[in-house]
Short mmCIF file of C-alpha atoms in Angstrom, two decimals:
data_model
loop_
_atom_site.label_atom_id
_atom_site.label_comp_id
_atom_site.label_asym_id
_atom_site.label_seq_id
_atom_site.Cartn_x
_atom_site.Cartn_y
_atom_site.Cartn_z
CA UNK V 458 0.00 0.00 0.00
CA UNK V 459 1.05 3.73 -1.00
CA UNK V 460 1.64 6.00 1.89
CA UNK V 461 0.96 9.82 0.43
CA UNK V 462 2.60 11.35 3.71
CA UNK V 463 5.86 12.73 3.53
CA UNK V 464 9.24 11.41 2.18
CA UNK V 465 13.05 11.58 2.88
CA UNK V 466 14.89 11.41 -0.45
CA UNK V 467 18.42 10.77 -1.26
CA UNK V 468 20.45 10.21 -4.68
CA UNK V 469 22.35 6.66 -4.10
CA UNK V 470 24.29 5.74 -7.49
CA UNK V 471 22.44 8.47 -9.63
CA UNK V 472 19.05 7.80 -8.70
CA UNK V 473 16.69 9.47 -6.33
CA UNK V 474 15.02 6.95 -4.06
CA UNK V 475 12.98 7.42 -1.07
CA UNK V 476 11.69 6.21 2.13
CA UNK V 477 8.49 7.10 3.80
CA UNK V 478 9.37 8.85 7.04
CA UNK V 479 6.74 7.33 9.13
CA UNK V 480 8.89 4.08 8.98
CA UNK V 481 12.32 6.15 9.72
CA UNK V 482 13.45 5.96 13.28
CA UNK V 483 16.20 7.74 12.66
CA UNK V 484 19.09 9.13 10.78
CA UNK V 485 22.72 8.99 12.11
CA UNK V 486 26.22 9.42 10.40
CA UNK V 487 28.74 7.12 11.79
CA UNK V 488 32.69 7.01 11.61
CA UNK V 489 32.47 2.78 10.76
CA UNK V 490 30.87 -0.10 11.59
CA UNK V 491 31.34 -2.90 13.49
CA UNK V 492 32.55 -5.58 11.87
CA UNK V 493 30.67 -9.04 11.93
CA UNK V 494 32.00 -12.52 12.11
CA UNK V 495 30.79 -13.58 8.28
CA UNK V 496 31.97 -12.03 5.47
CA UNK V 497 28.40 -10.79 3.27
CA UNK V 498 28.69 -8.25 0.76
CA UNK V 499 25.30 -7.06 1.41
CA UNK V 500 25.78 -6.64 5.23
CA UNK V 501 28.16 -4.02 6.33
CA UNK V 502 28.20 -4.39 9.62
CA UNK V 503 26.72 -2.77 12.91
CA UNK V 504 26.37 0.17 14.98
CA UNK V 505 26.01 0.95 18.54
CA UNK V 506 22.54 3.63 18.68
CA UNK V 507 21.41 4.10 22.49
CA UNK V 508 22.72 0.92 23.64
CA UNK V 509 20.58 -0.83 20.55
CA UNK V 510 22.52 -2.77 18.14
CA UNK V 511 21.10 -2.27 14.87
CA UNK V 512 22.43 -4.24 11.28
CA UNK V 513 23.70 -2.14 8.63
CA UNK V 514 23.16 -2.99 5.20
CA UNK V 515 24.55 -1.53 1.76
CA UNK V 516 21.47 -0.32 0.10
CA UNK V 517 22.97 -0.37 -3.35
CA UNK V 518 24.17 -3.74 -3.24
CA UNK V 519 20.28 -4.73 -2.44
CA UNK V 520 18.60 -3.23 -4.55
CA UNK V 521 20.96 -3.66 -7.34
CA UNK V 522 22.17 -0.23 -7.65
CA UNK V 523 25.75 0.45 -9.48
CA UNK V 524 27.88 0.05 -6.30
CA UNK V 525 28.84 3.36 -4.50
CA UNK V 526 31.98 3.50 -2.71
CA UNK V 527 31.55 6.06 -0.04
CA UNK V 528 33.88 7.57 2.90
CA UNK V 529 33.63 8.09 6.62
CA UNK V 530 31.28 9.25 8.03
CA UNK V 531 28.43 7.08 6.73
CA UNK V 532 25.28 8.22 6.76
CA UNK V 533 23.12 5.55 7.71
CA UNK V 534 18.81 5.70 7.72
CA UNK V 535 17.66 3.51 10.48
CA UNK V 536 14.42 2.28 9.59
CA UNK V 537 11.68 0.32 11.21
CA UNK V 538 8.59 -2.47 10.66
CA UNK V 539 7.05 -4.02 13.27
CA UNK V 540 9.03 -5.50 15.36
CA UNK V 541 12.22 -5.37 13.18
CA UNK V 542 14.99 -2.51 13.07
CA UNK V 543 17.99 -2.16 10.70
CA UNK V 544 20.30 0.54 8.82
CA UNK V 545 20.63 1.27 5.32
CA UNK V 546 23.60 2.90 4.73
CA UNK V 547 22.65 5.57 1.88
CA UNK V 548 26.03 7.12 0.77
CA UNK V 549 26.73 10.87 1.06
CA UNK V 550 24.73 11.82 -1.69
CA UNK V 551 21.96 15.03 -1.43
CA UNK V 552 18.94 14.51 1.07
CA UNK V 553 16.00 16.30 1.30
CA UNK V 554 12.51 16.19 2.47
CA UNK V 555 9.36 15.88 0.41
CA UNK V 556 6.07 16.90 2.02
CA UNK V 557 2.88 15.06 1.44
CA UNK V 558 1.42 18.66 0.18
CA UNK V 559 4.24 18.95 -2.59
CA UNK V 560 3.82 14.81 -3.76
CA UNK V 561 -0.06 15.60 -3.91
CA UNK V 562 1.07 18.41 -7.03
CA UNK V 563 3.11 15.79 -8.54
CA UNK V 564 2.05 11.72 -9.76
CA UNK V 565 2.46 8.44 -7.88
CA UNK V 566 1.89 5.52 -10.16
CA UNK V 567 2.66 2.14 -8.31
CA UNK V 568 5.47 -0.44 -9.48
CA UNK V 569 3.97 -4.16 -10.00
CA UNK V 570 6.18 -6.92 -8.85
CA UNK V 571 9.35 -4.99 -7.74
CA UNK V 572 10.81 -6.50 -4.69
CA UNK V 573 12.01 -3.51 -3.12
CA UNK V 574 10.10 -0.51 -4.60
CA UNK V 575 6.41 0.28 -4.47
CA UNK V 576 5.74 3.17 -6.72
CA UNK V 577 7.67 6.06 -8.22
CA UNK V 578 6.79 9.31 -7.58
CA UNK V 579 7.42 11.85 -10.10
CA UNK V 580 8.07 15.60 -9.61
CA UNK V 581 9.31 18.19 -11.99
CA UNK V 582 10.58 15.75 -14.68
CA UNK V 583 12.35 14.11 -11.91
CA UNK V 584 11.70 10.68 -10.92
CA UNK V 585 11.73 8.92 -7.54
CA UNK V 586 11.53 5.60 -6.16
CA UNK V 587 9.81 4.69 -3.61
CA UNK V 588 11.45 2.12 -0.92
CA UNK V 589 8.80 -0.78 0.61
CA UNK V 590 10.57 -0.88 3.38
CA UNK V 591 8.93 -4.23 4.69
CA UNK V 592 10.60 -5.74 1.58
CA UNK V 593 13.80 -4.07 2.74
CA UNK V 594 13.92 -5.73 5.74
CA UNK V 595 12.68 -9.38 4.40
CA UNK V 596 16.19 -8.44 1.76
CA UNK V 597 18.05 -8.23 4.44
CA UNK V 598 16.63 -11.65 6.61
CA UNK V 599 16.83 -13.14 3.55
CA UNK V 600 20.22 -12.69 2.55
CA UNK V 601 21.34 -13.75 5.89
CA UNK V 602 19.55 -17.09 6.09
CA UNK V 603 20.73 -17.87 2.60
CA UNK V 604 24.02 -17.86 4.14
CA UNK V 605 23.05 -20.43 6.52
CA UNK V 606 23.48 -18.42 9.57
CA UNK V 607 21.87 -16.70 12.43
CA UNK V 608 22.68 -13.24 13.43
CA UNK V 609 22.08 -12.65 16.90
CA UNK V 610 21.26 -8.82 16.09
CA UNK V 611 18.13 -9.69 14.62
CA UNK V 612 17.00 -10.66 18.13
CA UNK V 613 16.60 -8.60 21.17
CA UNK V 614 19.78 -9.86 22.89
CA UNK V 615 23.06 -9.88 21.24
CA UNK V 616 25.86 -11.83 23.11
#
């Protein structure tokens, strides 16, 4: 389902994507990450946020954006679903805000069997994607069970 309400959006490997800001808990830039035991392209590591260990993933590499090298400090959009909480590391590209009364001038047409967009929004000849982040997050399980192994940061207690 299409939420009209407001969006952050970012340019990550030339295109504009964004995420709807009720499912953004936050947005933090970090020095690095913490490096994990495995060794998954996809999964950069993870960060320390209030005593809450969250997974950081390379949001290019899912979605199958041209890979974007990018430089301390990472800036990372921490996003949530239910229950579930992990970063998308977004590169250092622009990042603005789009309110719901500016996307209701422009034209949302939803995307039909995309795994991780639901609709592009376009705005002054300029077209944005727009993240399901459920399917984000299921990306990001998946890719880790694939691998045949459990991350203990997907659960509340991480030992």
């Amino acid at each position: 389902m299409i939420n009209y309400g407001d969006k952050l959006i970012f340019n990550l490997a030339g295109e504009h994507i964004g995420i709807d800001v009720a499912s953004i808990k936050d947005i933090v830039e970090v020095e690095r990450f913490l490096p994990l035991p495995i060794s998954l392209p996809l999964i950069l590591g993870i960060i320390n946020r209030h005593g809450e260990l969250i997974t950081v993933a390379e949001l290019s590499a899912l979605i199958r954006l041209h890979s974007v090298k990018s430089e301390p400090p990472y800036r990372v959009v921490i996003i949530e679903e239910g229950n579930t909480t992990i970063g998308v590391s977004v590169g250092a590209g622009n990042m603005y805000f789009l309110w719901k009364e500016d996307i209701a001038k422009g034209d949302i047409s939803p995307v039909s069997q995309n795994d991780y967009f639901k609709a592009i929004i376009t705005m002054d000849d300029v077209s944005i994607r727009l993240l399901d982040c459920s399917q984000i997050i299921e990306g990001v399980e998946k890719a880790v069970r694939e691998c045949n192994i459990t991350l203990s940061v997907f659960s509340p207690v991480y030992h």
